[in-house]
CSV table of C-alpha atoms in Angstrom, one decimal:
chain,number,residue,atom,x,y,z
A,309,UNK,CA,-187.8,39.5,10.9
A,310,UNK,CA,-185.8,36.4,11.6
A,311,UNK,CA,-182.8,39.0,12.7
A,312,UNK,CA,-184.7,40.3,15.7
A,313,UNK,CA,-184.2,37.2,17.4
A,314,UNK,CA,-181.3,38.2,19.6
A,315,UNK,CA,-182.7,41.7,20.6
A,316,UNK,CA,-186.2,39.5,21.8
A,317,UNK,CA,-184.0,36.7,23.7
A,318,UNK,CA,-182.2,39.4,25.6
A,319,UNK,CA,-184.2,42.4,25.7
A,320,UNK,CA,-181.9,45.5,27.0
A,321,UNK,CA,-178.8,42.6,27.5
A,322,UNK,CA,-177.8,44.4,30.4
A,323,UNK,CA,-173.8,43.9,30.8
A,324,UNK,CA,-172.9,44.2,34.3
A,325,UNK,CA,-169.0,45.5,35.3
A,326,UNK,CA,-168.1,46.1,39.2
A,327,UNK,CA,-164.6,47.2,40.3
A,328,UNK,CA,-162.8,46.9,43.9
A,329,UNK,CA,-159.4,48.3,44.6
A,330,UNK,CA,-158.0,47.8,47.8
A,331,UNK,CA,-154.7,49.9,49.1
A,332,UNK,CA,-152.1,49.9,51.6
A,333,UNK,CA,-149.1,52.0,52.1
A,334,UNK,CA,-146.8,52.3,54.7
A,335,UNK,CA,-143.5,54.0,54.5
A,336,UNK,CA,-140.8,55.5,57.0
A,337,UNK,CA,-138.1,58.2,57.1
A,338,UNK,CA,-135.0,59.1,59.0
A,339,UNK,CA,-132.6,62.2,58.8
A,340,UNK,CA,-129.2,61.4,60.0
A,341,UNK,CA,-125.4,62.0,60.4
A,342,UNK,CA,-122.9,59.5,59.1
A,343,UNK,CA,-119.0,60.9,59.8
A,344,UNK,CA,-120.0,64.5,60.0
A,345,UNK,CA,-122.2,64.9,57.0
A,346,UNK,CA,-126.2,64.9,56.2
A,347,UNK,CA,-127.6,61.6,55.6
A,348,UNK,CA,-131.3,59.9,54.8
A,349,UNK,CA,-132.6,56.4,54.8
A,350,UNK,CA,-136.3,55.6,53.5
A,351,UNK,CA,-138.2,52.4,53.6
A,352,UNK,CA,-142.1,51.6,52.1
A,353,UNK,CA,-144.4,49.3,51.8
A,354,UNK,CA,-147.5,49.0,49.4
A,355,UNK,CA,-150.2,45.9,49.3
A,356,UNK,CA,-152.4,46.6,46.0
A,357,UNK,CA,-155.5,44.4,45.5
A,358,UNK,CA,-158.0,45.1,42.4
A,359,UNK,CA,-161.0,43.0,41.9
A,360,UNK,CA,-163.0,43.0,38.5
A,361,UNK,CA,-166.6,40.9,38.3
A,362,UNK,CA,-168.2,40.8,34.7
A,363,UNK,CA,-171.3,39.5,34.3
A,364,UNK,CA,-173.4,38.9,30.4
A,365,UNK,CA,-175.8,36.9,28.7
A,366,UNK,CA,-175.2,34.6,25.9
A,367,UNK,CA,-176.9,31.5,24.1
A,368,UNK,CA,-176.5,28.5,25.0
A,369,UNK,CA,-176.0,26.5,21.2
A,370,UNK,CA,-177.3,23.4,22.2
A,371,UNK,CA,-180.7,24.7,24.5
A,372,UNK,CA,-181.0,26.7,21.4
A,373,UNK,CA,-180.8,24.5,18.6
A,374,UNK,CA,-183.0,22.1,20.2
A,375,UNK,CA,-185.9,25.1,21.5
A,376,UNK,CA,-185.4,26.1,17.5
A,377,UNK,CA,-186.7,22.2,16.3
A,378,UNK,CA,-190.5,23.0,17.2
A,379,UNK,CA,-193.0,20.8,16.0
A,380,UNK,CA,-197.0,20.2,16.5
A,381,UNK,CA,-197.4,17.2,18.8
A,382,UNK,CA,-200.4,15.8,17.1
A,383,UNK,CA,-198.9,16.0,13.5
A,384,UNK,CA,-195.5,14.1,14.7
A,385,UNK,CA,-197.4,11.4,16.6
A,386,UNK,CA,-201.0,10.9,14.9
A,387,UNK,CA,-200.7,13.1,11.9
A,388,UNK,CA,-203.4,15.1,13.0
A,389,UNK,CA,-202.3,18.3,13.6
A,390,UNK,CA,-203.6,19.8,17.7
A,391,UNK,CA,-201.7,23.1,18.1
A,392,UNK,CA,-199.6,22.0,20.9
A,393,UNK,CA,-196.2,22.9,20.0
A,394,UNK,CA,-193.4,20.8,21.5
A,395,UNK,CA,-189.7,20.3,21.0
A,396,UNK,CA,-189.1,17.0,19.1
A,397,UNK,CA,-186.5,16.2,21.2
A,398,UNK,CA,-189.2,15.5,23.9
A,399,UNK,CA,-190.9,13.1,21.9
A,400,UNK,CA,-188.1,11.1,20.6
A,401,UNK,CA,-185.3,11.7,22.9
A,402,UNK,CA,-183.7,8.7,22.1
A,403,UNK,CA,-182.8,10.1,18.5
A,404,UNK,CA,-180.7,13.2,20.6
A,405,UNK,CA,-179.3,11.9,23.5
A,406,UNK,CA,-175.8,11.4,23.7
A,407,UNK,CA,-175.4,13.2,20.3
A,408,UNK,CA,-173.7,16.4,19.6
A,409,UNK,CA,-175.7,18.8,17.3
A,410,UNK,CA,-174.6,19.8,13.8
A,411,UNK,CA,-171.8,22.9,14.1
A,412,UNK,CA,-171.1,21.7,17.7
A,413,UNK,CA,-166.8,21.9,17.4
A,414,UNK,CA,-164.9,20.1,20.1
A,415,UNK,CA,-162.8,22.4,22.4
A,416,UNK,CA,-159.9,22.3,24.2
A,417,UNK,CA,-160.8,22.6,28.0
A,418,UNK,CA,-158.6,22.5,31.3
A,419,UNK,CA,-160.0,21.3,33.9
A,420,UNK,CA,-158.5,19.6,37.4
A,421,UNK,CA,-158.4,16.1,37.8
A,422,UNK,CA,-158.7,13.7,41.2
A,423,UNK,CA,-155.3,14.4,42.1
A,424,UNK,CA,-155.8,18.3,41.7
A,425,UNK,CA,-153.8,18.9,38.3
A,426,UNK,CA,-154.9,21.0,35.8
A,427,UNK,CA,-155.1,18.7,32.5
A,428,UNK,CA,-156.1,19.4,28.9
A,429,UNK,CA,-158.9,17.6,27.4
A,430,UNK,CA,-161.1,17.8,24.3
A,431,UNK,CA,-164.6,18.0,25.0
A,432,UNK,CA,-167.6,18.0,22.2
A,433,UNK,CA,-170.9,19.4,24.3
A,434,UNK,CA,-173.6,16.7,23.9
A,435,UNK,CA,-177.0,16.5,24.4
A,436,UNK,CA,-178.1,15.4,28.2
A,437,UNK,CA,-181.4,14.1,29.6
A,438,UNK,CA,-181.8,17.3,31.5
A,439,UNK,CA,-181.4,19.5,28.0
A,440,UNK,CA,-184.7,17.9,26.9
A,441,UNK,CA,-186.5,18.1,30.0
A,442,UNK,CA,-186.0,21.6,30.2
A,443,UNK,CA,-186.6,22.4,26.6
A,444,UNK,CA,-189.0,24.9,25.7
A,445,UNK,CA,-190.0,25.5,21.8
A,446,UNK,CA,-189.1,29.1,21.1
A,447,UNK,CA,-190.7,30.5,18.3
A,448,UNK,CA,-187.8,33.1,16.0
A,449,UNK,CA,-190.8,35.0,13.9
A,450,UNK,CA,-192.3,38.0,14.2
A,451,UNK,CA,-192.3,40.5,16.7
A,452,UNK,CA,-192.2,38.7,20.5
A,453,UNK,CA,-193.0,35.2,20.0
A,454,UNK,CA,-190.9,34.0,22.2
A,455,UNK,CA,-192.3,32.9,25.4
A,456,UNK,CA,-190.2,33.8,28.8
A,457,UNK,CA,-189.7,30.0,29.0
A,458,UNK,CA,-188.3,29.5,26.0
A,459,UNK,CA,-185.9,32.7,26.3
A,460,UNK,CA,-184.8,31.6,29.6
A,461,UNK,CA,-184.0,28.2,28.6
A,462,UNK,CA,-181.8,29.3,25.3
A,463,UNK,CA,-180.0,32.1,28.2
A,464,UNK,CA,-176.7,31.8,30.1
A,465,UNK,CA,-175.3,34.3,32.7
A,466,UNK,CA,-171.4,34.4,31.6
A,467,UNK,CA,-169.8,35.0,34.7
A,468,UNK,CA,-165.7,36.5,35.2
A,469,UNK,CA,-163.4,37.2,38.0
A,470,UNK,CA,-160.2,38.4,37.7
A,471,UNK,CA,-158.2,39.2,40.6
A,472,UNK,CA,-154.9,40.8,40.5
A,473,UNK,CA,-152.4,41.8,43.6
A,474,UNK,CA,-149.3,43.9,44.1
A,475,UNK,CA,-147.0,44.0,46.8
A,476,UNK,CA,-144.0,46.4,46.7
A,477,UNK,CA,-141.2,47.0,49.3
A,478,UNK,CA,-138.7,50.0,48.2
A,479,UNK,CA,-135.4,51.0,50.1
A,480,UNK,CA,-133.5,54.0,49.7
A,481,UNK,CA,-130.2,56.2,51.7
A,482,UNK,CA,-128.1,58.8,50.8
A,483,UNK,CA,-126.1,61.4,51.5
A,484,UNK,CA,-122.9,63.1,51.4
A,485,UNK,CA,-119.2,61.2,50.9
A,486,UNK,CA,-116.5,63.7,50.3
A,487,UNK,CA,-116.0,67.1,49.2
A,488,UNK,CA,-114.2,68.1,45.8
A,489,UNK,CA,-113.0,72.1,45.1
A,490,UNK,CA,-116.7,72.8,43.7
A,491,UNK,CA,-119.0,71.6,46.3
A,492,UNK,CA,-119.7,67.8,48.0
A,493,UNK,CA,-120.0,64.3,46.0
A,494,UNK,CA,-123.3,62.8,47.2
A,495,UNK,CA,-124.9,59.3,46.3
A,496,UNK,CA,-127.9,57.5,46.6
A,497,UNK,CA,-128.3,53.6,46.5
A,498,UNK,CA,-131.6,52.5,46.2
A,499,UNK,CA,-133.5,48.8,46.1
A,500,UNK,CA,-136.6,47.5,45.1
A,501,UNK,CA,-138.9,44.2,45.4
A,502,UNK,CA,-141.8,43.6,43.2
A,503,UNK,CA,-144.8,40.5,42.9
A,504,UNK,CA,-147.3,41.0,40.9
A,505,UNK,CA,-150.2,38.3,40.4
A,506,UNK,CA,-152.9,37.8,38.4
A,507,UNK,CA,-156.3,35.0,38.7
A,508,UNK,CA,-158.7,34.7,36.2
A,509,UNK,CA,-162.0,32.4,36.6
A,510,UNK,CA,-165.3,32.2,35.2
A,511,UNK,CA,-168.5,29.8,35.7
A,512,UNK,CA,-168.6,26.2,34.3
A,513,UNK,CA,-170.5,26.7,31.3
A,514,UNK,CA,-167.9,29.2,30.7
A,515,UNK,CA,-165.2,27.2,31.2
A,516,UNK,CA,-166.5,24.4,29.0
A,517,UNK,CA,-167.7,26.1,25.8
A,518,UNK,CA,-171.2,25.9,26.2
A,519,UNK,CA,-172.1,29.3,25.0
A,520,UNK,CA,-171.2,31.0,22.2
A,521,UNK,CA,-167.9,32.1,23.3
A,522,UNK,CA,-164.5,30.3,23.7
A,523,UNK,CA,-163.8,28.3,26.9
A,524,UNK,CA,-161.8,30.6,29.3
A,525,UNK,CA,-160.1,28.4,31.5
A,526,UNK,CA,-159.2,29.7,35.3
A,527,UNK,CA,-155.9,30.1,35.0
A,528,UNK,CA,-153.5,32.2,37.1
A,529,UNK,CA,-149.5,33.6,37.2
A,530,UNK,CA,-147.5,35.9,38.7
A,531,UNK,CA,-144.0,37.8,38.4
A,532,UNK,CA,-141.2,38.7,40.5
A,533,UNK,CA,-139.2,41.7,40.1
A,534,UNK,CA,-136.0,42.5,42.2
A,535,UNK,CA,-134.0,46.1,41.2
A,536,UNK,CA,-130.9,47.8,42.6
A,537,UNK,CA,-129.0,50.6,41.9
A,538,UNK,CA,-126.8,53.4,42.6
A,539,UNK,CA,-126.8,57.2,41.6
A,540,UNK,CA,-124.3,60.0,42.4
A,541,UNK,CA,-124.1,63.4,41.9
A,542,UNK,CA,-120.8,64.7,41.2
A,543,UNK,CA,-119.8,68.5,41.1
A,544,UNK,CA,-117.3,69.8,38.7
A,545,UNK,CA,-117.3,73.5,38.4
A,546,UNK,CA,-119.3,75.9,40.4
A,547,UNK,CA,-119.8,79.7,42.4
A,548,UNK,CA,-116.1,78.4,44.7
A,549,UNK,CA,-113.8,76.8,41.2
A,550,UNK,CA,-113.8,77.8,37.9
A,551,UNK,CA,-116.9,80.0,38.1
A,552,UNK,CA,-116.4,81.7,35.3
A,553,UNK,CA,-117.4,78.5,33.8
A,554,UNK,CA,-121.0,78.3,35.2
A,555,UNK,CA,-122.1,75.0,37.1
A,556,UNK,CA,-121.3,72.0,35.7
A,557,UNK,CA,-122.4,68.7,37.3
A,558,UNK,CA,-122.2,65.1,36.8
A,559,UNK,CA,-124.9,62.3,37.3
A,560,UNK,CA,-123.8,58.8,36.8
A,561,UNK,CA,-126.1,55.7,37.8
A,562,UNK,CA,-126.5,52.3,36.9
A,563,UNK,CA,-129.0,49.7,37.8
A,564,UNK,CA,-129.6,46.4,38.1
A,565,UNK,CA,-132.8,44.2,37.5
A,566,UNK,CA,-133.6,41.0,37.5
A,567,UNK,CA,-137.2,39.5,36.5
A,568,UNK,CA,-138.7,36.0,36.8
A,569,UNK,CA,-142.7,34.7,36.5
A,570,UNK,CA,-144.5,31.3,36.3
A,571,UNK,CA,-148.0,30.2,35.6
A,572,UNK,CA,-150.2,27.5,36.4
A,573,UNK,CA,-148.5,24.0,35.6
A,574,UNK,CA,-151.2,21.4,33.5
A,575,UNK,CA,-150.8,18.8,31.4
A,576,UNK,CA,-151.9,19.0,27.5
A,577,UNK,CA,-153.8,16.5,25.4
A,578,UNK,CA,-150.7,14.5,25.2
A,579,UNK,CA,-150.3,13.7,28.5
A,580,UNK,CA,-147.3,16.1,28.7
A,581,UNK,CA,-146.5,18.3,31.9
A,582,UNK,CA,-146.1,22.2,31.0
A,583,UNK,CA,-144.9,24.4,33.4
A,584,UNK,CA,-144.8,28.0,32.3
A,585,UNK,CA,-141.9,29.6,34.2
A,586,UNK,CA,-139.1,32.0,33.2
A,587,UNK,CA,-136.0,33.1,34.9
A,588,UNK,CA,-134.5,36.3,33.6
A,589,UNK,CA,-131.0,36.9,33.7
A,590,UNK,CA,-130.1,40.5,35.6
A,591,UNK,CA,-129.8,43.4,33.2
A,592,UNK,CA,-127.6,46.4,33.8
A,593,UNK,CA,-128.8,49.9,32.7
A,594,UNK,CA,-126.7,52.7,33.4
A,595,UNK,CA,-126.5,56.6,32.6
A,596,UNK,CA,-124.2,59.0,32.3
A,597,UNK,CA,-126.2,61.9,32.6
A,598,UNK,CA,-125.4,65.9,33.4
A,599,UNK,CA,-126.1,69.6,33.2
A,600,UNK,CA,-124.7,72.7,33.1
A,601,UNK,CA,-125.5,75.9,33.4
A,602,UNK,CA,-123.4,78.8,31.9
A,603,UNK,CA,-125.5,82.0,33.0
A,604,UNK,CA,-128.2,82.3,35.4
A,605,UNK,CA,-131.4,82.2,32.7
A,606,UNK,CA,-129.8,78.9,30.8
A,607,UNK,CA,-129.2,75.2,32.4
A,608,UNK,CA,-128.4,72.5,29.6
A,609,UNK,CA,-129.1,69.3,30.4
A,610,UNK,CA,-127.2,65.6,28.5
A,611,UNK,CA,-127.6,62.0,28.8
């Protein structure tokens, strides 16, 4: 019986999800000749914007731990028992306030401070004047017991956002460079720039522990991506040398990228400044790649 308690505090706990995406894309092409030979330049540009808000219901451990210790007003005051059922808290507040019930754990939280930094704290939820005002007895047996009052007061809306953007500019030309006895060496260089970023927040009694989740802090980073490289296509044997050999071509390329990212700076219980950065050194990855293709019905491709 005791066990039907959550399904009567929350009823059809309706969890609610709602996505945005935003998108922009721009881009543009030219055909050209460069000394005589067939050339091509592209440029884009793409703004990404996605938008997640979650909204739940959880118990709040204090509200519900104080709603839980119900007693009969006239049997705590005069002995005599009347049938009005109060929280205790209400009639001896001093004997709660200030205090943290028993199972409450302390937690870290980051939070900002006067000056606007994020700092670290430890923070053990305690029991306020307002918690016993509100309190209303809530009643766990049977089959709904539970007034609307005291459900409502033992409820809290969890609340998220998280927000993440893109924005991509990409660079490309190519074209022909010089002709060898089985057909024209081409290449294509090619460059890229990448940010991505990402913000999380949630409601206060989120933030701080309150229910009976972690604290989430709002927290936010991002990362910066910048790529290069160069690829060529290189003919070897085809229908005007050595075609009794078939096609045979060449694709080198190599690239470079480079990636970087910080997050928000905050001090931790210590007093110490963090700032979560990293600067990646530029990494090369290259191919040799090719194919070849003997007969008509067969192409054979290596890397």
């Amino acid at each position: 019986i005791v066990t039907r308690q959550n399904q009567d505090i929350f009823g059809s706990n309706s969890f609610f999800n709602q996505n945005e995406t935003f998108r922009l894309l721009g881009g543009l092409r030219s055909e050209y000749q460069l000394l005589g030979r067939d050339w091509n330049a592209e440029v884009s540009a793409t703004f990404g914007k996605g938008i997640t808000r979650t909204k739940a219901t959880q118990i709040n451990d204090i509200e519900y731990q104080l709603a839980l210790d119900a007693v009969d007003q006239g049997r705590e005051l005069t002995g005599v028992a009347n049938g009005n059922i109060v929280c205790r808290a209400k009639l001896f507040p001093g004997q709660y306030l200030g205090r943290s019930p028993i199972g409450t754990a302390a937690n870290i939280v980051r939070q900002k401070n006067s000056a606007g930094e994020l700092v670290e704290s430890l923070f053990t939820p305690t029991i306020t004047q307002a918690m016993i005002d509100g309190c209303s007895p809530l009643n766990p047996f049977g089959y709904n017991n539970m007034s609307e009052a005291s459900k409502n007061y033992v409820r809290q809306d969890q609340l998220f956002k998280n927000v993440s953007e893109q924005v991509l500019f990409t660079a490309s030309f190519g074209g022909g460079l010089f002709d060898l006895p089985a057909g024209e060496v081409a290449i294509s260089v090619n460059g890229e720039y990448r940010k991505d970023k990402l913000r999380f927040t949630s409601n206060v009694l989120n933030q701080f522990g309150r229910g009976r989740a972690a604290p989430s802090s709002n927290f936010g980073a991002f990362t910066e991506t910048f790529e290069g490289g160069v690829e060529a296509r290189i003919p070897v044997t085809g229908d005007d040398f050595l075609s009794f050999f078939g096609e045979l071509e060449l694709n080198p390329a190599f690239r470079v990228t480079k990636s970087s990212g910080a997050a928000d700076k905050y001090r931790n219980t210590a007093g110490v400044a963090i700032a979560p950065e990293s600067s990646g050194k530029a990494e090369i990855i290259y191919s040799l790649a090719g194919s070849w293709k003997p007969v008509n019905d067969l192409r054979i491709r290596a890397n």
